[in-house]
Short mmCIF file of C-alpha atoms and ligand atoms in Angstrom, two decimals:
data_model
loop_
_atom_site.label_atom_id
_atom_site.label_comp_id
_atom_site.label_asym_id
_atom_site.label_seq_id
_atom_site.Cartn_x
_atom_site.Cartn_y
_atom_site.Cartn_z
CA UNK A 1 -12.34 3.24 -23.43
CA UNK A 2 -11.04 6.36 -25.55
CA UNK A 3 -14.45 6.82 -27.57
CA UNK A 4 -15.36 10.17 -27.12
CA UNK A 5 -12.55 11.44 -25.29
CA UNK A 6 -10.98 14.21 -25.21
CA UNK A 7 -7.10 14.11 -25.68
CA UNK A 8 -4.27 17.14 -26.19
CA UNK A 9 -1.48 15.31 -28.15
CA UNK A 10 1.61 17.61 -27.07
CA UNK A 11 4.15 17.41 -30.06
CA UNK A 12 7.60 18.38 -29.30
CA UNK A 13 11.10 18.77 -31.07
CA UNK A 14 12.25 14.82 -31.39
CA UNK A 15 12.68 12.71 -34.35
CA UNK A 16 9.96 10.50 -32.80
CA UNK A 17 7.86 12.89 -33.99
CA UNK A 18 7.24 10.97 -36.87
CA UNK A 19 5.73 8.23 -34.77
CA UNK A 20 2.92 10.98 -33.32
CA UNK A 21 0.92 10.71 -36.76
CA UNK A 22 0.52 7.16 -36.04
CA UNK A 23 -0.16 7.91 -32.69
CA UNK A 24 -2.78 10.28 -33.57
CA UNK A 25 -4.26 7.98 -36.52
CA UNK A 26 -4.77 5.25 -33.70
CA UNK A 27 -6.30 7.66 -30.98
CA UNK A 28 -8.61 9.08 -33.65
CA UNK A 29 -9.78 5.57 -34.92
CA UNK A 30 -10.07 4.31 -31.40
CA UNK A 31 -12.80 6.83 -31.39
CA UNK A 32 -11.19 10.51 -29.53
CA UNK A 33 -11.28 13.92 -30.59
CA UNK A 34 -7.78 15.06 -30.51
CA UNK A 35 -6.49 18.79 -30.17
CA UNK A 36 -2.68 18.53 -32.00
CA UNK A 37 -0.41 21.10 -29.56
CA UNK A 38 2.97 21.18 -31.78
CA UNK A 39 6.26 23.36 -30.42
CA UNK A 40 7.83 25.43 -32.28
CA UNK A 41 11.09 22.76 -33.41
CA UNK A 42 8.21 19.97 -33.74
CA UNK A 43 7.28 21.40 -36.90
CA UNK A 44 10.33 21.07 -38.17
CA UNK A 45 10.10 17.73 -37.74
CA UNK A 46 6.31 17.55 -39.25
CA UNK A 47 3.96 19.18 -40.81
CA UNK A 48 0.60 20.76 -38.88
CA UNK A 49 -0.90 20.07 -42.50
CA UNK A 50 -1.05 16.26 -41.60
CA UNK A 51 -1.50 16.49 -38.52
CA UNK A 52 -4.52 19.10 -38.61
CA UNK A 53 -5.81 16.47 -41.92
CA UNK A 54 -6.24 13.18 -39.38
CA UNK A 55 -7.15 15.20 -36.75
CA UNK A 56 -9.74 17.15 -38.26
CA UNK A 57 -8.81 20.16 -36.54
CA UNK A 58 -6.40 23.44 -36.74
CA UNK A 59 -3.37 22.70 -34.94
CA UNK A 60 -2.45 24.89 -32.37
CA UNK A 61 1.57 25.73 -32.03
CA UNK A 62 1.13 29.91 -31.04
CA UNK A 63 -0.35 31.92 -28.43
CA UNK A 64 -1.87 33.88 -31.30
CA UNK A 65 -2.99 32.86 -34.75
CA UNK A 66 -1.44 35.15 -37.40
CA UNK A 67 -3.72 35.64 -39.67
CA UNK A 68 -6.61 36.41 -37.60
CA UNK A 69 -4.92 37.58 -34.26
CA UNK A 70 -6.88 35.24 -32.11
CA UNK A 71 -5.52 33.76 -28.59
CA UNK A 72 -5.66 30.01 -28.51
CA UNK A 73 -6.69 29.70 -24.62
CA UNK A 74 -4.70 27.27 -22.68
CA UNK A 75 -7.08 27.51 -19.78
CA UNK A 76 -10.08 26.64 -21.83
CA UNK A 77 -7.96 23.29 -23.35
CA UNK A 78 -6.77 22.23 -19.98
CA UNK A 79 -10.15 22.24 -19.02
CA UNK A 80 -11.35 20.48 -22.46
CA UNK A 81 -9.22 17.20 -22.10
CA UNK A 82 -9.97 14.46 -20.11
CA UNK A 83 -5.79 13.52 -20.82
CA UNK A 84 -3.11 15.04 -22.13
CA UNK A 85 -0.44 12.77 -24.21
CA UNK A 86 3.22 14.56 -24.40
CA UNK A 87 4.91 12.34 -27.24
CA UNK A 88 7.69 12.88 -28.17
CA UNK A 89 8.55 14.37 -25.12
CA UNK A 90 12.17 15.32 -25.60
CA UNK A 91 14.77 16.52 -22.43
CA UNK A 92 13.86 20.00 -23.49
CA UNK A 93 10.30 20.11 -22.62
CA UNK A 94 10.30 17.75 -20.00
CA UNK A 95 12.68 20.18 -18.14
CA UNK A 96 10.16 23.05 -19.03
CA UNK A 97 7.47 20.93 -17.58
CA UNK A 98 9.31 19.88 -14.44
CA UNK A 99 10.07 23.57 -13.97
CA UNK A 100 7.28 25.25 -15.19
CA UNK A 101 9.29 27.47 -17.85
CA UNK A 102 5.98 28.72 -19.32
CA UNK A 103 7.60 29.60 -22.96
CA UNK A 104 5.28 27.97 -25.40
CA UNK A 105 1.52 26.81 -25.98
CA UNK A 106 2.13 23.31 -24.60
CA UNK A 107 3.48 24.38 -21.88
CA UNK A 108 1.15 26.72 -20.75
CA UNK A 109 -1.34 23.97 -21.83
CA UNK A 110 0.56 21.49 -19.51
CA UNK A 111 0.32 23.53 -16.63
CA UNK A 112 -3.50 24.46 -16.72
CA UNK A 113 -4.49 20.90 -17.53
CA UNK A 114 -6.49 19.13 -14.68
CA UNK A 115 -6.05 16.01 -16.58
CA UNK A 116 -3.96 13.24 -16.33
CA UNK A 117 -0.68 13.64 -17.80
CA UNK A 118 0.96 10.77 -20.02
CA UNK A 119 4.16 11.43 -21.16
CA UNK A 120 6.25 9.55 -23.48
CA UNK A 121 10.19 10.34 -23.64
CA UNK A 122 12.44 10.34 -26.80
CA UNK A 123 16.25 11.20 -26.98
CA UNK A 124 19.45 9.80 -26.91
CA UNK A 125 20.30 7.62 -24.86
CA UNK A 126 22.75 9.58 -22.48
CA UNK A 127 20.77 12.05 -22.15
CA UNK A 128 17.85 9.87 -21.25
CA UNK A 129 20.60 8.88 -18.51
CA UNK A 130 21.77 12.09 -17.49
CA UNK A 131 21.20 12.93 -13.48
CA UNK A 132 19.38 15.98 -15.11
CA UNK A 133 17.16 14.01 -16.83
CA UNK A 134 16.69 11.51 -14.31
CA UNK A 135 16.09 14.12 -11.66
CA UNK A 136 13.20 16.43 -14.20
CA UNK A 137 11.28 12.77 -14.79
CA UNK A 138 11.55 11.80 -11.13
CA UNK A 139 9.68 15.12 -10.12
CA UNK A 140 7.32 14.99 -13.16
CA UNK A 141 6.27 11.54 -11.22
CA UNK A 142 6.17 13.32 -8.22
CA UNK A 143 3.62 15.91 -9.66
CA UNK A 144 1.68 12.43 -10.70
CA UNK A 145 2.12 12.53 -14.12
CA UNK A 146 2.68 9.06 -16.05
CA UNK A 147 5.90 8.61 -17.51
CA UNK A 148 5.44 5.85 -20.35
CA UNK A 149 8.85 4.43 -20.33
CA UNK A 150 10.92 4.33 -23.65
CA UNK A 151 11.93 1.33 -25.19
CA UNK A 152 15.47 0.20 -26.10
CA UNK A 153 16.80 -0.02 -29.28
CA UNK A 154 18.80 1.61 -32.28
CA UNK A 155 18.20 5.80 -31.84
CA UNK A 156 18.50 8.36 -34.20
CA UNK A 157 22.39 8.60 -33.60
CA UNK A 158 22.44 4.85 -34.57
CA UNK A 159 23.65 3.98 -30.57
CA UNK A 160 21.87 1.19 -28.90
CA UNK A 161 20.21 1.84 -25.68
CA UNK A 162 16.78 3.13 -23.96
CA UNK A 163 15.52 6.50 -25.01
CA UNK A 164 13.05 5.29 -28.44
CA UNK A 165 9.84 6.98 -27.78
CA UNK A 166 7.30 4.31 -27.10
CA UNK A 167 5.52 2.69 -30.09
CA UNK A 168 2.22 4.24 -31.13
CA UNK A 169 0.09 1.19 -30.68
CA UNK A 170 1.52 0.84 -26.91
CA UNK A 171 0.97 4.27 -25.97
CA UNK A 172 -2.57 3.86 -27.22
CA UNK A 173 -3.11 0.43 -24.93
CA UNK A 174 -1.35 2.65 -22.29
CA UNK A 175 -4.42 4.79 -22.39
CA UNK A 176 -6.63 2.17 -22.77
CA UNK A 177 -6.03 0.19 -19.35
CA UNK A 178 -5.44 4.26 -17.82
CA UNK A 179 -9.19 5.02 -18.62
CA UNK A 180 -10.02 1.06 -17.55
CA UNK A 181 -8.50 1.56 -14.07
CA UNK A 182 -9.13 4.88 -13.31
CA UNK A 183 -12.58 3.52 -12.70
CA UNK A 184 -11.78 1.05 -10.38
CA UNK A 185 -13.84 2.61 -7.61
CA UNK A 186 -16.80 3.08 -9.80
CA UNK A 187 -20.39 2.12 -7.70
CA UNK A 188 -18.38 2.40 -4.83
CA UNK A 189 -20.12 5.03 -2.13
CA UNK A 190 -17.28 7.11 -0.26
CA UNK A 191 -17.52 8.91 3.43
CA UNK A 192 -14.86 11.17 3.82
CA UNK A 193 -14.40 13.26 6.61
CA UNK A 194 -12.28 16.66 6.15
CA UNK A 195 -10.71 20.31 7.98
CA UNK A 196 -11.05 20.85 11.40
CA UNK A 197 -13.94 21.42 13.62
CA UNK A 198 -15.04 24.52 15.80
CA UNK A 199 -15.83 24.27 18.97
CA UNK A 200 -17.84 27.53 20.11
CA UNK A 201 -16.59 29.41 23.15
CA UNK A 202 -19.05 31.86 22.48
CA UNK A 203 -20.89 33.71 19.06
CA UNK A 204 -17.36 35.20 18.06
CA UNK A 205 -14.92 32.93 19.31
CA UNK A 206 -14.16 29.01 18.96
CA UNK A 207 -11.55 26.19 19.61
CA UNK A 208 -10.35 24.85 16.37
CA UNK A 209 -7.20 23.63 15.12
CA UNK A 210 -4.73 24.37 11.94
CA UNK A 211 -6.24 21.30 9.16
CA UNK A 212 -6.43 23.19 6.32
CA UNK A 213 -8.35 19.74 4.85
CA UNK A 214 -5.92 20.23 1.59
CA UNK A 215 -5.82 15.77 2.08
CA UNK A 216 -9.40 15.03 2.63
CA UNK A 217 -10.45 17.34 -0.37
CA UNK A 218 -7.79 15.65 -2.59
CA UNK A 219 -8.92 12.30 -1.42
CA UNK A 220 -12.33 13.25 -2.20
CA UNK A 221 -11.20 14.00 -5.80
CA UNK A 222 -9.05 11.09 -6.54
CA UNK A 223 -12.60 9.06 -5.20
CA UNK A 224 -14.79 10.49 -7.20
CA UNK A 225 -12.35 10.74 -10.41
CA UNK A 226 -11.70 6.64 -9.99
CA UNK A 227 -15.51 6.52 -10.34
CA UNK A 228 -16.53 6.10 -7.15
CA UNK A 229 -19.71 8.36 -5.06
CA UNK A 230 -18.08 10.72 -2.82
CA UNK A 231 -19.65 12.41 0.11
CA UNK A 232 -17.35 14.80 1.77
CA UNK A 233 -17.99 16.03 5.57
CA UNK A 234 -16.24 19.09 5.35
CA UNK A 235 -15.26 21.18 9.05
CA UNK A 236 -14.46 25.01 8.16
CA UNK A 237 -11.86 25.64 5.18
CA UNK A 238 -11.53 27.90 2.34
CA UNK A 239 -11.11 24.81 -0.12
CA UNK A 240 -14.22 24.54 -2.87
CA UNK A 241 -15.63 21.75 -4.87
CA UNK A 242 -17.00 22.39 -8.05
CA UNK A 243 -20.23 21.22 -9.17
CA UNK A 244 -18.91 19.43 -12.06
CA UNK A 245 -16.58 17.34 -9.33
CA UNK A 246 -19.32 15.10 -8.79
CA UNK A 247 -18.61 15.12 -4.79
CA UNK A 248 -21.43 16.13 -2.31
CA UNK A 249 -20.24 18.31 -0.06
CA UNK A 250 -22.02 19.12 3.32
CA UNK A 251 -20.56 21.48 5.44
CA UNK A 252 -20.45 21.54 8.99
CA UNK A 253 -18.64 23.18 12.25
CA UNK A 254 -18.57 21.15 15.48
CA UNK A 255 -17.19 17.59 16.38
CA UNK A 256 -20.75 17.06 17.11
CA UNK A 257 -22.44 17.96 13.73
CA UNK A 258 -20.07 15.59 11.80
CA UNK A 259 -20.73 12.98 14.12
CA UNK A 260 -24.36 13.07 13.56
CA UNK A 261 -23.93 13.60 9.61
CA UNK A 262 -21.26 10.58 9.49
CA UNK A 263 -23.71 8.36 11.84
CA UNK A 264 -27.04 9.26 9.58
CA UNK A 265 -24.89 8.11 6.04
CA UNK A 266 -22.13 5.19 6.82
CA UNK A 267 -24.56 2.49 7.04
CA UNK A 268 -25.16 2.87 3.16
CA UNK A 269 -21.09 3.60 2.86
CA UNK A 270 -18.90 1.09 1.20
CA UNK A 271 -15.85 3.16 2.17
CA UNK A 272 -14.96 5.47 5.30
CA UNK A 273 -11.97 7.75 5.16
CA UNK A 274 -11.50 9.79 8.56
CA UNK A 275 -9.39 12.44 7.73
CA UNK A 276 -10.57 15.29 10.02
CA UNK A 277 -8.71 17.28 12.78
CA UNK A 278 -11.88 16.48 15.06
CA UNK A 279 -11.33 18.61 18.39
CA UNK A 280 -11.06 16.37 20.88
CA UNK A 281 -12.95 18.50 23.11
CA UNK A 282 -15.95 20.62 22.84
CA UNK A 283 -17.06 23.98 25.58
CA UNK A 284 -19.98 22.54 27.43
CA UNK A 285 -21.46 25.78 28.63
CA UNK A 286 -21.50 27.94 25.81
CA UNK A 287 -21.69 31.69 26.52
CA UNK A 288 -24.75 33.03 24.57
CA UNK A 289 -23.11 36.67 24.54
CA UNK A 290 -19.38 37.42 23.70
CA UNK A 291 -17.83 36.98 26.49
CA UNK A 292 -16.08 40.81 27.77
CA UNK A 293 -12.73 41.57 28.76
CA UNK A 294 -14.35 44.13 31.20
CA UNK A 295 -14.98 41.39 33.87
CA UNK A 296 -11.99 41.04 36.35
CA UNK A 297 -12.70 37.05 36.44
CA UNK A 298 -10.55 35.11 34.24
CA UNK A 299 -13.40 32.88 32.85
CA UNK A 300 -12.58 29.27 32.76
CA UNK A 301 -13.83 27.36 30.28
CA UNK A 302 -15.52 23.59 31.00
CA UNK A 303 -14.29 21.23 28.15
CA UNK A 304 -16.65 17.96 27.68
CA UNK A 305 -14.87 15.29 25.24
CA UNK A 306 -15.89 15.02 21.76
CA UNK A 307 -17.15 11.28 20.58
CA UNK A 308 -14.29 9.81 18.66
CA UNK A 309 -16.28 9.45 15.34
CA UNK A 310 -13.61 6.61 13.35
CA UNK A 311 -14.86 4.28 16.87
CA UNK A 312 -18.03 5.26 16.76
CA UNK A 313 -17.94 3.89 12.82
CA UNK A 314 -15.77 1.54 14.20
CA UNK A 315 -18.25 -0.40 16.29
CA UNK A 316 -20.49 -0.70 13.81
CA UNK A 317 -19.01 -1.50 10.59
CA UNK A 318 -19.69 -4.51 8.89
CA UNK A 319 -17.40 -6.89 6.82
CA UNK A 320 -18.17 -5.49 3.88
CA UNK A 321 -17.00 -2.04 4.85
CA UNK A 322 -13.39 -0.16 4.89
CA UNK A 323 -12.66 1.89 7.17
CA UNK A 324 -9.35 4.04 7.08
CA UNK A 325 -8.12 6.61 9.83
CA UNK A 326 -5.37 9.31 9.86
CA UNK A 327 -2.84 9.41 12.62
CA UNK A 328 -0.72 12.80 13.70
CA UNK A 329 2.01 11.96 16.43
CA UNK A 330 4.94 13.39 17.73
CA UNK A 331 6.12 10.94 19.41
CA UNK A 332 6.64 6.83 19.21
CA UNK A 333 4.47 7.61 15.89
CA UNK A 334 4.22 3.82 14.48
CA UNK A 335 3.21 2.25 18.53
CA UNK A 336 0.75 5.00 18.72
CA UNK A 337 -0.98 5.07 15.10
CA UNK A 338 -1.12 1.28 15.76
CA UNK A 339 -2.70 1.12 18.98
CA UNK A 340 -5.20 3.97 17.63
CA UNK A 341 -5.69 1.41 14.50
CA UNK A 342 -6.77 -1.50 16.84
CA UNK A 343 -9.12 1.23 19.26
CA UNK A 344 -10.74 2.41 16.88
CA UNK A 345 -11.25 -1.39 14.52
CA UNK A 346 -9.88 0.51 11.14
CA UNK A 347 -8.50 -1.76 8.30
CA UNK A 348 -5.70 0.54 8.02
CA UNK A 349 -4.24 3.86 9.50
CA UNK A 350 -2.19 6.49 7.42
CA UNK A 351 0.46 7.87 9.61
CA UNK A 352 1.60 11.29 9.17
CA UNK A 353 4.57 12.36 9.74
CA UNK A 354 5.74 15.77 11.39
CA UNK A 355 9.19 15.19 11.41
CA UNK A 356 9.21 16.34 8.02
CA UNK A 357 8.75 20.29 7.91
CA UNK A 358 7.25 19.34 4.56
CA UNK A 359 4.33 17.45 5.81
CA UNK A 360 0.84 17.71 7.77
CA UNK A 361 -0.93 20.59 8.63
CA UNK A 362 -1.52 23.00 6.07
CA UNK A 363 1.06 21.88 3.73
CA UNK A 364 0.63 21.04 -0.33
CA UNK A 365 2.99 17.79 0.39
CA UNK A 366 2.63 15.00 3.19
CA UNK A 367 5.30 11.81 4.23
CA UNK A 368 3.22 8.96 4.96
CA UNK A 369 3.04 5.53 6.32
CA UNK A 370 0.27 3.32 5.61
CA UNK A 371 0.18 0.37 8.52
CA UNK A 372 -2.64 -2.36 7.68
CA UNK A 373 -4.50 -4.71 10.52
CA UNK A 374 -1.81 -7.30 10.25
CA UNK A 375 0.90 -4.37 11.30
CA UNK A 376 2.69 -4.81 8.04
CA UNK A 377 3.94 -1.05 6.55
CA UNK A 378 4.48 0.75 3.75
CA UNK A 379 6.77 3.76 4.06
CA UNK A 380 6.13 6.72 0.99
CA UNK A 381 8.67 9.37 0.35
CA UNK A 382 7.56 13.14 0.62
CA UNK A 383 4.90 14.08 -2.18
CA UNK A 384 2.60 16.13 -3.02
CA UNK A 385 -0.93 15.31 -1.67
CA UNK A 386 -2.43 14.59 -4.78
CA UNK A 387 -0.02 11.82 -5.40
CA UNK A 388 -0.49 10.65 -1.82
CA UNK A 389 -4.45 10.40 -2.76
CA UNK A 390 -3.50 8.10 -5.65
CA UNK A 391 -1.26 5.95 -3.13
CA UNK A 392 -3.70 5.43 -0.38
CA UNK A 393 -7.21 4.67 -3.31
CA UNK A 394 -4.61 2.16 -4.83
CA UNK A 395 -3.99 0.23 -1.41
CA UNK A 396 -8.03 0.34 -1.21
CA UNK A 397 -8.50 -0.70 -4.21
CA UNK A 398 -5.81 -3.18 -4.32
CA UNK A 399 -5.46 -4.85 -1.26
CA UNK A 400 -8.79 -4.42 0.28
CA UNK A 401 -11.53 -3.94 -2.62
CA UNK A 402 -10.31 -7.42 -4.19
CA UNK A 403 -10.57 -9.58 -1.50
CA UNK A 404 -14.03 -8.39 -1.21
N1 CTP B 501 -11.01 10.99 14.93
C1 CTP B 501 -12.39 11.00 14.88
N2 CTP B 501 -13.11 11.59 15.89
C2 CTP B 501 -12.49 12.17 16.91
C3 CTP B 501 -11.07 12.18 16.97
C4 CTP B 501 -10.37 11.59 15.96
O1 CTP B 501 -12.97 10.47 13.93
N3 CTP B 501 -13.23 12.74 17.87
C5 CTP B 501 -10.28 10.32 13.85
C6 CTP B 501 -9.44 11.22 13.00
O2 CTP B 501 -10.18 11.71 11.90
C7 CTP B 501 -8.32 10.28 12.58
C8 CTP B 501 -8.14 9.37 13.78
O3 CTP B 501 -9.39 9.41 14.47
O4 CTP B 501 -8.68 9.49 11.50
C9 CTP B 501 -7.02 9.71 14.71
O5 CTP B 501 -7.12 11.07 15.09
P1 CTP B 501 -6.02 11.73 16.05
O6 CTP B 501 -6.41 13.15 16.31
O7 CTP B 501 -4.64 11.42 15.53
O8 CTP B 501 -6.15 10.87 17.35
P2 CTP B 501 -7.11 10.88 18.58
O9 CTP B 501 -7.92 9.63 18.55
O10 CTP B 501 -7.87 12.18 18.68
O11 CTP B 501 -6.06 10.75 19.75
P3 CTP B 501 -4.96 11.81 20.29
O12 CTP B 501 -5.51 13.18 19.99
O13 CTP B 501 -4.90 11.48 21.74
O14 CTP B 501 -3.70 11.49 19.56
#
């Protein structure tokens, strides 16, 4: 699975650093081109000489290189790799990562990647232990990075106890089953619905809501980077998907107009995801001019009900096909989002919470529950949406793809 990848291998300031010219021996036989990142203290644990020798390339440890004054681009390398290893990772730059303390090339590196991030700790082992530690690997893992958990033994200081970096040849498998997995969705087709929608009052004015559709977008890229076919119906936002995403976007405005785009594609869907703020009602009479303030009348608007599009999907899905909806509630949230669940004949429902000012609408983090058919839950701490993505595909893929 790692022929022809591309990886960063992120050296820091450990003792394991020794290890990383196995490391990078076995990556480069197993077929990747490797870009060596070294900190400044990792090369005074090894050389860039071997390093740059088995990896057939300059090593990169500055911002500039001396001799000729070029800037080694951090942007263009995040973009490059397809993964990023950090090992040794030591408390040092693990901090730096979990804080974003920008101060050197892997670093900077780090935080422009769009990658998956592996990293492999190494250092003693109370300091592996310290609540500081602890506390910079536990938001790493919130950020969805992979922390490849060090082994116990005898460390540098001679102590016993967790904190040796990983062995080479485990790291490598690490990768290995990573790559596997990651395309466990792949010939898979995915419907997702995302954003709001815009009901027209007249040509300047509409009823919408505040989805920002930061969770259906994410969704759509956790999809389509598992593998699978994504085609995202997308109300109004000011999120964009790239061309080299891979995800077919089609853009519309009213309740309407995504019912009719959902209806024309599901039948050939595998997967449904309903994550759009639909407007439950739409303005049946239109104004064709803006409508003036002039006028003494108070114009009253007639409201005709949007379809519910998850039902409509509903009634027609086969066996073969998931179908997942999003819940919002303010009140007896788990009795409603299960009752909407049944309605609508979804396999599972993903309750948001708003009790958490962290959460929903327009936020970069959500607190979910998932609640399947047979009203067993799963509860999720606050995190970022990307790492909610990665929860929800892995109950798909887990619990619902494999008793296909
Ligand atoms: N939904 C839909 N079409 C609609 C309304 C909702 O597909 N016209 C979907 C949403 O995308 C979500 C789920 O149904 O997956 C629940 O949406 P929500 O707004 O929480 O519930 P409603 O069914 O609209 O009920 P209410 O507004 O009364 O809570």
């Amino acid at each position: 699975m790692l022929n022809g990848k591309h990886i960063i291998l992120g050296i820091s300031g450990g003792i394991a650093a020794y290890k990383s010219v196995a490391l990078l021996r076995l990556l480069v036989k197993a077929g990747a081109e490797v870009q060596v990142i070294i900190t400044p203290s990792g090369k005074e644990f090894i050389t860039p000489v071997t390093l740059s020798a088995l990896s057939g390339k300059p090593v990169i440890s500055e911002f500039f290189t001396a001799n000729t004054g070029s800037w080694n681009s951090h942007v263009d390398l995040g973009l490059w790799a397809d993964a990023m290893i950090i090992a040794p990772a030591t408390a040092s730059t693990i901090a730096k990562m979990a804080h974003g303390i920008a101060d050197n090339m892997l670093i900077t590196t780090y935080l422009s990647a769009k990658a998956p991030v592996f990293v492999a700790p190494s250092m003693d082992l109370d300091m592996f232990a310290h609540h500081t530690t602890t506390n910079n690997i536990a938001l790493l893992k919130s950020y969805g990075n992979f922390i490849i958990e060090p082994a116990e033994g005898e460390l540098a200081s001679h102590l016993i106890g967790k904190g040796r970096m990983e062995e080479p040849e485990n790291i490598v498998a690490y990768l290995d089953t990573y790559f596997r997995s990651s395309q466990d969705l792949k010939g898979k087709r995915v419907l997702i619905t995302a954003g709001p929608t815009y009901e027209k009052i007249d040509p300047v004015r509409f009823i919408g809501n505040y989805s920002s559709g930061k969770m259906g977008y994410s969704l759509a890229h956790e999809c389509a980077a598992r593998g699978a076919k994504v085609t995202l119906i997308s109300g109004p936002v000011s999120l964009k998907v790239e061309d080299t995403d891979g995800i077919e976007v089609i853009k519309i405005e009213s309740g309407r107009e995504m019912l009719s785009e959902c209806e024309a594609r599901f039948g050939k869907m595998d997967i449904a995801i309903m994550c759009a703020a639909v407007a439950d009602y739409y303005v049946a009479d239109v104004a064709d001019k803006k409508i003036k303030r002039e006028s003494e009348e108070i114009p009253e608007l007639k409201l005709a009900k949007n379809k519910d599009i998850a039902a409509t999907l509903g009634q027609v899905k086969t066996d073969k096909q998931i179908l997942i909806g999003f819940a919002l509630e303010t009140d007896n949230e788990e009795e409603n989002a299960l009752k909407k669940l049944k309605k609508k004949n979804l396999d599972f429902i993903v309750l948001n919470s708003l009790k958490d000012k962290n959460s929903g609408f327009g936020t970069d983090n959500n607190t979910i529950t998932i609640i399947n058919k047979d009203c067993s839950k799963i509860k999720y701490p606050n995190m970022p949406k990307p790492a909610v993505s990665k929860a929800i595909v892995d109950i798909i893929v887990n619990n619902y793809l494999c008793s296909e």
